[in-house]
mmCIF file with all atom_site columns, C-alpha atoms in Angstrom:
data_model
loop_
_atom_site.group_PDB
_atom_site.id
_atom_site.type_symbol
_atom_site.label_atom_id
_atom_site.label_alt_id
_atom_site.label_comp_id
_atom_site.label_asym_id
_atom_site.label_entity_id
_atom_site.label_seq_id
_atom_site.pdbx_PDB_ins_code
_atom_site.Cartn_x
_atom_site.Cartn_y
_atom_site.Cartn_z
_atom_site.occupancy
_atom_site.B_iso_or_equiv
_atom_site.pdbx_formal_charge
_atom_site.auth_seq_id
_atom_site.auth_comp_id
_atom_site.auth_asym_id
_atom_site.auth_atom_id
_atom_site.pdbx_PDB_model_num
ATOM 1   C CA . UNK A 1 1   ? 92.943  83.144  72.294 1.00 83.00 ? 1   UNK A CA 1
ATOM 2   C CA . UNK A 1 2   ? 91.328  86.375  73.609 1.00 85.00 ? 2   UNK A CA 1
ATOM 3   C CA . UNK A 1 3   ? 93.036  86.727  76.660 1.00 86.00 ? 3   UNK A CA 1
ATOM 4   C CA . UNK A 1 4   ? 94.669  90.406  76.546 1.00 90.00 ? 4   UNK A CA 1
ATOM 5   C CA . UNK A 1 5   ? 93.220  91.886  73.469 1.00 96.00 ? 5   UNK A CA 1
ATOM 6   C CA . UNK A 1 6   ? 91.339  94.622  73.615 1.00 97.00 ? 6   UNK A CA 1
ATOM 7   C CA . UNK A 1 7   ? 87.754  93.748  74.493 1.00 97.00 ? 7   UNK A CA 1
ATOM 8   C CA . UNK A 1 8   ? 83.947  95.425  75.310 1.00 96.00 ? 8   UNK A CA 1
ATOM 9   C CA . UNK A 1 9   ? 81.491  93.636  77.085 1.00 94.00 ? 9   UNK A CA 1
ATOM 10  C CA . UNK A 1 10  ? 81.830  90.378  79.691 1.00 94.00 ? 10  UNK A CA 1
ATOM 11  C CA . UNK A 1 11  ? 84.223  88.405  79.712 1.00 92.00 ? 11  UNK A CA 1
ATOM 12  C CA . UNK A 1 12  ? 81.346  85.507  79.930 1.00 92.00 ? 12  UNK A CA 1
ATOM 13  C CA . UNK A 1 13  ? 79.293  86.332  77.337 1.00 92.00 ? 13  UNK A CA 1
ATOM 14  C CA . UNK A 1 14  ? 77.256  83.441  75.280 1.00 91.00 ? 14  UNK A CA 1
ATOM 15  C CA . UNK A 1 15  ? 78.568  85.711  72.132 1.00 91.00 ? 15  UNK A CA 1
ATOM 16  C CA . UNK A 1 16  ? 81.481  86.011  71.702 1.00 93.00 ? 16  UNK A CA 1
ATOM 17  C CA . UNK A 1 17  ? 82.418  88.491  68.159 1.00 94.00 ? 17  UNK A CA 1
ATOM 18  C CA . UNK A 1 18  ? 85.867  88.765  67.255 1.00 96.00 ? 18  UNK A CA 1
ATOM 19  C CA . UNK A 1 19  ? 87.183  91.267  64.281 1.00 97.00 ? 19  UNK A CA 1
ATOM 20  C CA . UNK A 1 20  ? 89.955  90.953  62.377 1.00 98.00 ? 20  UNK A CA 1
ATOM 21  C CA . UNK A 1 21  ? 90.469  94.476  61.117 1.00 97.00 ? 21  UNK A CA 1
ATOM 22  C CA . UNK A 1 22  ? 92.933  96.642  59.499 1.00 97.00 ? 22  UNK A CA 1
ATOM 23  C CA . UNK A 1 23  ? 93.473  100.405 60.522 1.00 97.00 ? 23  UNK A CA 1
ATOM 24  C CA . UNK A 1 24  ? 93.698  101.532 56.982 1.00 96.00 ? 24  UNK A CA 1
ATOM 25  C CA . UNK A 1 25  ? 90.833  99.466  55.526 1.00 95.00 ? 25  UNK A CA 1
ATOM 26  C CA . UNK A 1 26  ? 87.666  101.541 54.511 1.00 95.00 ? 26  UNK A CA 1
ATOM 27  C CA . UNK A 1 27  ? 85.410  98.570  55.208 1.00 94.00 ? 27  UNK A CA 1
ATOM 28  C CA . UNK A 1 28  ? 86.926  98.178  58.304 1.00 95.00 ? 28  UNK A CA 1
ATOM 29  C CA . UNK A 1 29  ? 86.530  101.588 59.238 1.00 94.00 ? 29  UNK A CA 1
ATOM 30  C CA . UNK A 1 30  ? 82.845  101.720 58.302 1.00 92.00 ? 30  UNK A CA 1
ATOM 31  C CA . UNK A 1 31  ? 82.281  98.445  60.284 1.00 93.00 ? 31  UNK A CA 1
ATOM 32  C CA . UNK A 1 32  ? 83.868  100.116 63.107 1.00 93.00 ? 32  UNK A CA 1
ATOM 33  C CA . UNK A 1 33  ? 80.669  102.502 63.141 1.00 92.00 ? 33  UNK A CA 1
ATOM 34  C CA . UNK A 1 34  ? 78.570  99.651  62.724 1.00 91.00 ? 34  UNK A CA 1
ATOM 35  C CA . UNK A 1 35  ? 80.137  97.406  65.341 1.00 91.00 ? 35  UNK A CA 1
ATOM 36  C CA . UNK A 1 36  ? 79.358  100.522 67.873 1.00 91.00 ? 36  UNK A CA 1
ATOM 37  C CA . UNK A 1 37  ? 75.680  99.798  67.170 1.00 91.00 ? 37  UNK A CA 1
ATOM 38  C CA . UNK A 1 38  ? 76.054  95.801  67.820 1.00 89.00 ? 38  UNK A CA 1
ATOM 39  C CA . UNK A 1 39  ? 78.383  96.719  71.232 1.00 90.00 ? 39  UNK A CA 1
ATOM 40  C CA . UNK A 1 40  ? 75.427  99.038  72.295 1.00 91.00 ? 40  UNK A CA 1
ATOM 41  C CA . UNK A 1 41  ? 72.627  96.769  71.441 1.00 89.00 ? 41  UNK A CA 1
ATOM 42  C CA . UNK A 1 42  ? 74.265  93.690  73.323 1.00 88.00 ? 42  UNK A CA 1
ATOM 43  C CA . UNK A 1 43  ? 75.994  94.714  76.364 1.00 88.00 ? 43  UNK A CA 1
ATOM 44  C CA . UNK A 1 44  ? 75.041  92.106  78.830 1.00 88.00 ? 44  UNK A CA 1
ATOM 45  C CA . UNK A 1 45  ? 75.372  88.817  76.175 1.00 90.00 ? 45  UNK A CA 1
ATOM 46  C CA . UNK A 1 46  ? 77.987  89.872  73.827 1.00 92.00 ? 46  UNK A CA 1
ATOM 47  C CA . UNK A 1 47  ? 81.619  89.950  74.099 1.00 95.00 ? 47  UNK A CA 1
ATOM 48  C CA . UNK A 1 48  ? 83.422  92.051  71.098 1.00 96.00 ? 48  UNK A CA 1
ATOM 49  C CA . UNK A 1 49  ? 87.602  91.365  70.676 1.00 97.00 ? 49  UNK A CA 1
ATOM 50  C CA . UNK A 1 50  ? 89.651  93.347  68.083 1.00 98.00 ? 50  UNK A CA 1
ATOM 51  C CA . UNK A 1 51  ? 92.687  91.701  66.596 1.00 98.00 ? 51  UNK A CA 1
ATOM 52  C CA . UNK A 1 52  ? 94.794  92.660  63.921 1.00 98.00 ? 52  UNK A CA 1
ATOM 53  C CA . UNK A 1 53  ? 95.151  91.415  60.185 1.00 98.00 ? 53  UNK A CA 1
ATOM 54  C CA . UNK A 1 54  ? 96.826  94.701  58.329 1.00 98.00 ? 54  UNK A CA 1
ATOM 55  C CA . UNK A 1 55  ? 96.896  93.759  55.143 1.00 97.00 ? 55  UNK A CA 1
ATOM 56  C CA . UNK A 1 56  ? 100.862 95.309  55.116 1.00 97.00 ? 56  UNK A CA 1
ATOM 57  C CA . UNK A 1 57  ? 103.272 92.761  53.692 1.00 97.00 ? 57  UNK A CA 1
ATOM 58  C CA . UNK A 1 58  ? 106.000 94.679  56.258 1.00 97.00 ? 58  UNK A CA 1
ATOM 59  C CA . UNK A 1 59  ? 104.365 92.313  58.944 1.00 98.00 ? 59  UNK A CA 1
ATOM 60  C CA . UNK A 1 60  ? 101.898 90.003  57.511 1.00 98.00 ? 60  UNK A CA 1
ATOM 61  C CA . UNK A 1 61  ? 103.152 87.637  55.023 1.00 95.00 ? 61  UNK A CA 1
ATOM 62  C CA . UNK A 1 62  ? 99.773  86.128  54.228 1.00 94.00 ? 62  UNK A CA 1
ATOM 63  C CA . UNK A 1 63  ? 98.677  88.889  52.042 1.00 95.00 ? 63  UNK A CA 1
ATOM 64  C CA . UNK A 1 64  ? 100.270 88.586  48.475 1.00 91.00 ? 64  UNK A CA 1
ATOM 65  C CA . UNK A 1 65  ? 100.559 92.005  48.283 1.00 94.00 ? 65  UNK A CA 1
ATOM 66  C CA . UNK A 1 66  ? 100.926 95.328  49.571 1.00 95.00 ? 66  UNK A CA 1
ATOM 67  C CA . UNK A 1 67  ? 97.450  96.764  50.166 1.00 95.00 ? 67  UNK A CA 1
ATOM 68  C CA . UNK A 1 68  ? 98.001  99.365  53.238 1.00 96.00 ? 68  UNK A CA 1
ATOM 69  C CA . UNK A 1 69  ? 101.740 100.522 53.439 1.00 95.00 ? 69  UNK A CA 1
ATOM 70  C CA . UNK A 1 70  ? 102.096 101.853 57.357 1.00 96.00 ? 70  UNK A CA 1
ATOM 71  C CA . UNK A 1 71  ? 99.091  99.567  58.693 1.00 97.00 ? 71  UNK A CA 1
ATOM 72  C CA . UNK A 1 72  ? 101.721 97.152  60.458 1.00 98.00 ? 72  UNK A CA 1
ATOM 73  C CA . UNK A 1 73  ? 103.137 100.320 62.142 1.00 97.00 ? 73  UNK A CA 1
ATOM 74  C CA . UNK A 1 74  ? 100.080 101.621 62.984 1.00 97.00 ? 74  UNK A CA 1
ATOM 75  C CA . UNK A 1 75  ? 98.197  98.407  64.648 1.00 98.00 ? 75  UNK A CA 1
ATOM 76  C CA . UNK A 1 76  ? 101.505 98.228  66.444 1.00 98.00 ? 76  UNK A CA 1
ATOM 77  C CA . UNK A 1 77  ? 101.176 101.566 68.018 1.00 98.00 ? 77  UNK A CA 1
ATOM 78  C CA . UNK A 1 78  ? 97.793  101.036 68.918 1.00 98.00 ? 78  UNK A CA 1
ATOM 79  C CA . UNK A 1 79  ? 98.531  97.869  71.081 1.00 98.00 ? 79  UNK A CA 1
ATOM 80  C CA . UNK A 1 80  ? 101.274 100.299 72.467 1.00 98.00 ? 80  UNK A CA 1
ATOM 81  C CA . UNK A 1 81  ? 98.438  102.757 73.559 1.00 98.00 ? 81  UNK A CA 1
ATOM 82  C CA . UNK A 1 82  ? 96.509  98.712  74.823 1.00 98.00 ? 82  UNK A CA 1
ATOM 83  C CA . UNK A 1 83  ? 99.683  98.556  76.794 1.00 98.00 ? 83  UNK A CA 1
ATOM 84  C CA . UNK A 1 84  ? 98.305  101.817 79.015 1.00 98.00 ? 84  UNK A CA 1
ATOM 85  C CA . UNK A 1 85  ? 94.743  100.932 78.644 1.00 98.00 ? 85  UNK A CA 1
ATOM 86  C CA . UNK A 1 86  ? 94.303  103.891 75.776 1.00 98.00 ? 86  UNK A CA 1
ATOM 87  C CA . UNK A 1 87  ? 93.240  101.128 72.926 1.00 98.00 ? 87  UNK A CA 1
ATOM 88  C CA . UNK A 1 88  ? 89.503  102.161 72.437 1.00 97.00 ? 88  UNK A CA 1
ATOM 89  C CA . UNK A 1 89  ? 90.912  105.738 72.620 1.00 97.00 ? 89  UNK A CA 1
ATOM 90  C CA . UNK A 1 90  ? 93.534  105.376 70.247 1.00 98.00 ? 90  UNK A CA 1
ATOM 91  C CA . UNK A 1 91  ? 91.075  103.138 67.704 1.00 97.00 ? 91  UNK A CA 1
ATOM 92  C CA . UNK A 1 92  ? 88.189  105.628 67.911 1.00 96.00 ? 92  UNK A CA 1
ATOM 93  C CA . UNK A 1 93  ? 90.720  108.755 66.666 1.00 96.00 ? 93  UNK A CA 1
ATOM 94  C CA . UNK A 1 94  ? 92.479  106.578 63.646 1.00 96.00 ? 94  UNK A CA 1
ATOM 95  C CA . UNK A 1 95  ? 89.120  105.206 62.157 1.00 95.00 ? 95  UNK A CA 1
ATOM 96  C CA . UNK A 1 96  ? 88.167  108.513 62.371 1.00 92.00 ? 96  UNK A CA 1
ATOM 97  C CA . UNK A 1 97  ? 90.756  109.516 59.766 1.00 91.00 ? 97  UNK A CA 1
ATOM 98  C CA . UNK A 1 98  ? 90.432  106.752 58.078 1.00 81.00 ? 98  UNK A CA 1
ATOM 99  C CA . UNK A 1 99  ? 92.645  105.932 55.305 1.00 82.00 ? 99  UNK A CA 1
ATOM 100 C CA . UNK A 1 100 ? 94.284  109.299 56.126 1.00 86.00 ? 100 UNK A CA 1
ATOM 101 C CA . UNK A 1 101 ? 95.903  109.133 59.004 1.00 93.00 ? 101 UNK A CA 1
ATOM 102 C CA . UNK A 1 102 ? 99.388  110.801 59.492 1.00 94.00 ? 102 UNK A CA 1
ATOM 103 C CA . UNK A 1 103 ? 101.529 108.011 61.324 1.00 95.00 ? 103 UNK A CA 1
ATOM 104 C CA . UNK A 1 104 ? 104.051 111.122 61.461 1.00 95.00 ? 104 UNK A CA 1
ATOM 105 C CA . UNK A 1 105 ? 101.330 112.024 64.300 1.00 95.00 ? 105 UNK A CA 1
ATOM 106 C CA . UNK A 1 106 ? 102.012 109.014 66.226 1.00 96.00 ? 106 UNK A CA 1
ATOM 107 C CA . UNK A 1 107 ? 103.619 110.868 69.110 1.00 97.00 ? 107 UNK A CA 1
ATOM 108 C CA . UNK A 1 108 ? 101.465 113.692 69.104 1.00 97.00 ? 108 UNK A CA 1
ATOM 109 C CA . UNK A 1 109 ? 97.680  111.900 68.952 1.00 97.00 ? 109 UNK A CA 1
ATOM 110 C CA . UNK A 1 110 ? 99.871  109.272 71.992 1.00 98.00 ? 110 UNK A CA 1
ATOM 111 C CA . UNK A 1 111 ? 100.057 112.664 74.000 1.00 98.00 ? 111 UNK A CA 1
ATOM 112 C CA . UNK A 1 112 ? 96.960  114.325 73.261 1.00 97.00 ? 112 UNK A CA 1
ATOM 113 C CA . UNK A 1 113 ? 94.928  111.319 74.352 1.00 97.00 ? 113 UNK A CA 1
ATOM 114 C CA . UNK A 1 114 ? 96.746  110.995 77.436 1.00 98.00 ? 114 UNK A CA 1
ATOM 115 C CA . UNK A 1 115 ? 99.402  108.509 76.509 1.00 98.00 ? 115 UNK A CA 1
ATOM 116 C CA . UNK A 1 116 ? 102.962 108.637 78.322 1.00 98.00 ? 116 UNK A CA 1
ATOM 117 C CA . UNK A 1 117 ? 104.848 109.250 75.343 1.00 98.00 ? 117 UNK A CA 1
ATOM 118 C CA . UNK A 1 118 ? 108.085 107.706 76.573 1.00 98.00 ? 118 UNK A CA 1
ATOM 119 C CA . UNK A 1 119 ? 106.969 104.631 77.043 1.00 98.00 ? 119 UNK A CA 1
ATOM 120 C CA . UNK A 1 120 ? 104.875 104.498 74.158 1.00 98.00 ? 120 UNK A CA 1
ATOM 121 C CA . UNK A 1 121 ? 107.668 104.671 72.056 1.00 98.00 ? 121 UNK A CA 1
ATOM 122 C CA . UNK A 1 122 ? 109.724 102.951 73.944 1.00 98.00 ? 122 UNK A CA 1
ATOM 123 C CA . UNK A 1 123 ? 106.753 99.895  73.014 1.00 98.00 ? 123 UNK A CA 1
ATOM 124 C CA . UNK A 1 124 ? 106.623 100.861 69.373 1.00 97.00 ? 124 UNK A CA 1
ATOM 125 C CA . UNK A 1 125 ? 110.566 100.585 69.443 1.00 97.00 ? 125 UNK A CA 1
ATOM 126 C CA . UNK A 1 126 ? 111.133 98.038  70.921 1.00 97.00 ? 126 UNK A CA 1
ATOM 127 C CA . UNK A 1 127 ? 108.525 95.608  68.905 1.00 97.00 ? 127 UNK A CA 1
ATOM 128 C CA . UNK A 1 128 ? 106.646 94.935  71.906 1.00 97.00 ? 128 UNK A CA 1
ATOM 129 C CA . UNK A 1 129 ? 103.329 96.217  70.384 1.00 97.00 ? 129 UNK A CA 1
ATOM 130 C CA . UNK A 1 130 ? 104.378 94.771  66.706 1.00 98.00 ? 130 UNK A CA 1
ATOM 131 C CA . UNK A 1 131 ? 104.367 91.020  69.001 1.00 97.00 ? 131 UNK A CA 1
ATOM 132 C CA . UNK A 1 132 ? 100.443 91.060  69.717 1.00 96.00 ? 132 UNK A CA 1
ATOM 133 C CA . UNK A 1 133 ? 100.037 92.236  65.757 1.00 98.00 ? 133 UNK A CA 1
ATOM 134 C CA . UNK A 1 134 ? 102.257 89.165  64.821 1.00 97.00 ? 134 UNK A CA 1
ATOM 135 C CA . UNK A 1 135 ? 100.299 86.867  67.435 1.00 97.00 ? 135 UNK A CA 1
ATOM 136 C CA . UNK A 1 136 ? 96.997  88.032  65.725 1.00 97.00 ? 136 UNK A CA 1
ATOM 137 C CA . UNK A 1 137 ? 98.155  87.455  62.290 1.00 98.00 ? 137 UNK A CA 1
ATOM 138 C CA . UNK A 1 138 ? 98.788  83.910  63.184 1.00 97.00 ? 138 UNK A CA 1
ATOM 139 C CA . UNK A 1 139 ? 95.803  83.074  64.662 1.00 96.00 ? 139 UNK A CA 1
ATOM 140 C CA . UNK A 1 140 ? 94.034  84.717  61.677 1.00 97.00 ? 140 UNK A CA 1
ATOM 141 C CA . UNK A 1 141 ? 95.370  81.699  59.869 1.00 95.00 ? 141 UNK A CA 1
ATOM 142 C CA . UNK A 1 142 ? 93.682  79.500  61.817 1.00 95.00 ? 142 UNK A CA 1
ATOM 143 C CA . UNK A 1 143 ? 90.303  80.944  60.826 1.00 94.00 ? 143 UNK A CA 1
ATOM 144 C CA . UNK A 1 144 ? 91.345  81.113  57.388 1.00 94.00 ? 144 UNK A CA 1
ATOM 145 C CA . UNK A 1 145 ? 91.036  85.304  57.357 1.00 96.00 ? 145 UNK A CA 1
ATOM 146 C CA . UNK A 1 146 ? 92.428  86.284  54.155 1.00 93.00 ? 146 UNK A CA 1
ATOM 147 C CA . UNK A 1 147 ? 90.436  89.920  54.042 1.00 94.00 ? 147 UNK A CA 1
ATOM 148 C CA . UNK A 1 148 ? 89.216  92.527  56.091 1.00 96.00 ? 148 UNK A CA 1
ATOM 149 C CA . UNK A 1 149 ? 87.098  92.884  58.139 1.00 97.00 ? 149 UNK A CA 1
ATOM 150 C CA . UNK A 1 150 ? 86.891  88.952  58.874 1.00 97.00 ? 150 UNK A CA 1
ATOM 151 C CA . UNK A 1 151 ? 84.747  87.862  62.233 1.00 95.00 ? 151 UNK A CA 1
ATOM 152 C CA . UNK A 1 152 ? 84.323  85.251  64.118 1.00 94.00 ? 152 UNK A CA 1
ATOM 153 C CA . UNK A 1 153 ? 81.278  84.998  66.110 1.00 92.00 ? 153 UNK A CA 1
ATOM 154 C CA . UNK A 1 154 ? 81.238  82.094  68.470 1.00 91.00 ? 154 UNK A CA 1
ATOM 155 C CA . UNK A 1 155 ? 83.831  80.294  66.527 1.00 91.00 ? 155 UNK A CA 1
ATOM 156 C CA . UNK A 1 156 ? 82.565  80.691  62.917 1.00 90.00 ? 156 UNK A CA 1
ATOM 157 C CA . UNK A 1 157 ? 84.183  82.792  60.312 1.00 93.00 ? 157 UNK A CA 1
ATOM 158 C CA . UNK A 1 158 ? 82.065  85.493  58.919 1.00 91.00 ? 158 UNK A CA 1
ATOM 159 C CA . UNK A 1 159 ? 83.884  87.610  56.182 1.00 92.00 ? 159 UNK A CA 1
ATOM 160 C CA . UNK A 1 160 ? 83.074  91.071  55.022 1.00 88.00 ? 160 UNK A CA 1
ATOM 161 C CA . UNK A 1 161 ? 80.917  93.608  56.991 1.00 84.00 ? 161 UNK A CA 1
ATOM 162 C CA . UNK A 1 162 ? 78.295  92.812  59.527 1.00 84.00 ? 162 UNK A CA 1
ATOM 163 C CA . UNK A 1 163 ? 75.112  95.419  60.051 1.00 85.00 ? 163 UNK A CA 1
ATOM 164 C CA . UNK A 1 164 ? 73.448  94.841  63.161 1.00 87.00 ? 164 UNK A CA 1
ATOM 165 C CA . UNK A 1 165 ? 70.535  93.418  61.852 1.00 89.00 ? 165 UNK A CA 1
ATOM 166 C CA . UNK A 1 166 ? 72.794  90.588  60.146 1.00 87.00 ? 166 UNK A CA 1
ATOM 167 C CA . UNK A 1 167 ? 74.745  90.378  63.490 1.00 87.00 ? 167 UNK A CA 1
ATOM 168 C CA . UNK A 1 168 ? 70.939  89.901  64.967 1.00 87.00 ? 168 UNK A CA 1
ATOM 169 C CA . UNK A 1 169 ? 70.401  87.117  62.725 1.00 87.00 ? 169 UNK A CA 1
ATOM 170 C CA . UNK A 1 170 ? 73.584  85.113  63.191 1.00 79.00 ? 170 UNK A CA 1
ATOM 171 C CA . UNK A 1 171 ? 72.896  85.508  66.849 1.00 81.00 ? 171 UNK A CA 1
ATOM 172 C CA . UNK A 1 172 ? 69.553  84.163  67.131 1.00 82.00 ? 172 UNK A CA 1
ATOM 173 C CA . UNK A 1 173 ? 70.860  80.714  64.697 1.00 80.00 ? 173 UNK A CA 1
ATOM 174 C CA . UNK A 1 174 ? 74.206  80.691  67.478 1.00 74.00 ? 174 UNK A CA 1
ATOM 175 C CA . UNK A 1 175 ? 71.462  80.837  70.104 1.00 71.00 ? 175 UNK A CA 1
ATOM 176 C CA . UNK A 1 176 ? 69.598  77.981  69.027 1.00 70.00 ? 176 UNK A CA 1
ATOM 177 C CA . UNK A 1 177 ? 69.219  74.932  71.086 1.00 67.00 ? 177 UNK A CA 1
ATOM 178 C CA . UNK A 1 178 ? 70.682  71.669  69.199 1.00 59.00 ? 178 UNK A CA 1
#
């Protein structure tokens, strides 16, 4: 179920790529530069979601152990700054610190990229944001995601990072007439 989560591209398209990622992951936050290539090369037929899978045993009890302490807080926050259509925003300026981001900057980075504060932490606070994490983290079962990143392009599971010319592969087999 895609419905809600933050997307780029039509809602329509025959491709449909779907990332499981983790804010604090450094594969993750290299694919996220490499995802920007596959988003630019396929803007008409490709739809990219982001979900959640922080591998942070404080909301994902899949994981067997602690791997990113603060990544449940911080994919929270981010579906907080979903909640006022500041995802994209918010993901672009935490992969770009990468394993180093401050979550005591939470407030601050909300503000500086235009968030309304109050409610944002009125969402993180309430657990509204941690719900969509939580939803994501179950349907990451489904797909049997157990790292990150994990996609799923047109329904299949592809684990570990994806260049664009391996995305261009995989999208010429989905394309193929049966």
């Amino acid at each position: 179920e895609t419905v809600g989560d933050p997307a780029i591209g039509p809602p329509d398209a025959p491709l449909e790529l779907i990332e499981f990622s983790d804010f604090f992951c450094p594969a993750c936050q290299r694919a996220s530069k490499l995802n920007t290539v596959i988003i630019a090369n396929h803007r008409r037929d490709a739809r990219f979601v982001f979900k959640h899978y922080p591998l942070d045993t404080a909301c994902n009890d899949r994981i067997g152990r602690m791997v990113h302490p603060g990544a449940c807080r911080l994919a929270a926050a981010s579906e907080c700054a979903h909640a006022q259509g500041k995802f994209w925003l918010f993901h672009d300026l935490v992969f770009e610190s990468g394993h180093g981001y401050n979550l005591a900057g939470l407030e601050g980075d909300a503000g500086r990229l235009g968030l309304d504060v109050t409610a944002f932490v009125t969402c993180l606070d309430s657990g509204q944001g941690m719900e969509a994490v939580r939803r994501d983290i179950a349907e990451a079962a489904t797909f049997g995601v157990q790292s990150t990143p994990t996609y799923v392009i047109n329904g299949i599971p592809v684990t570990g990072g994806l260049s664009p010319s391996a995305f261009e592969e995989f999208a010429a087999v989905v394309r193929e007439p049966r």
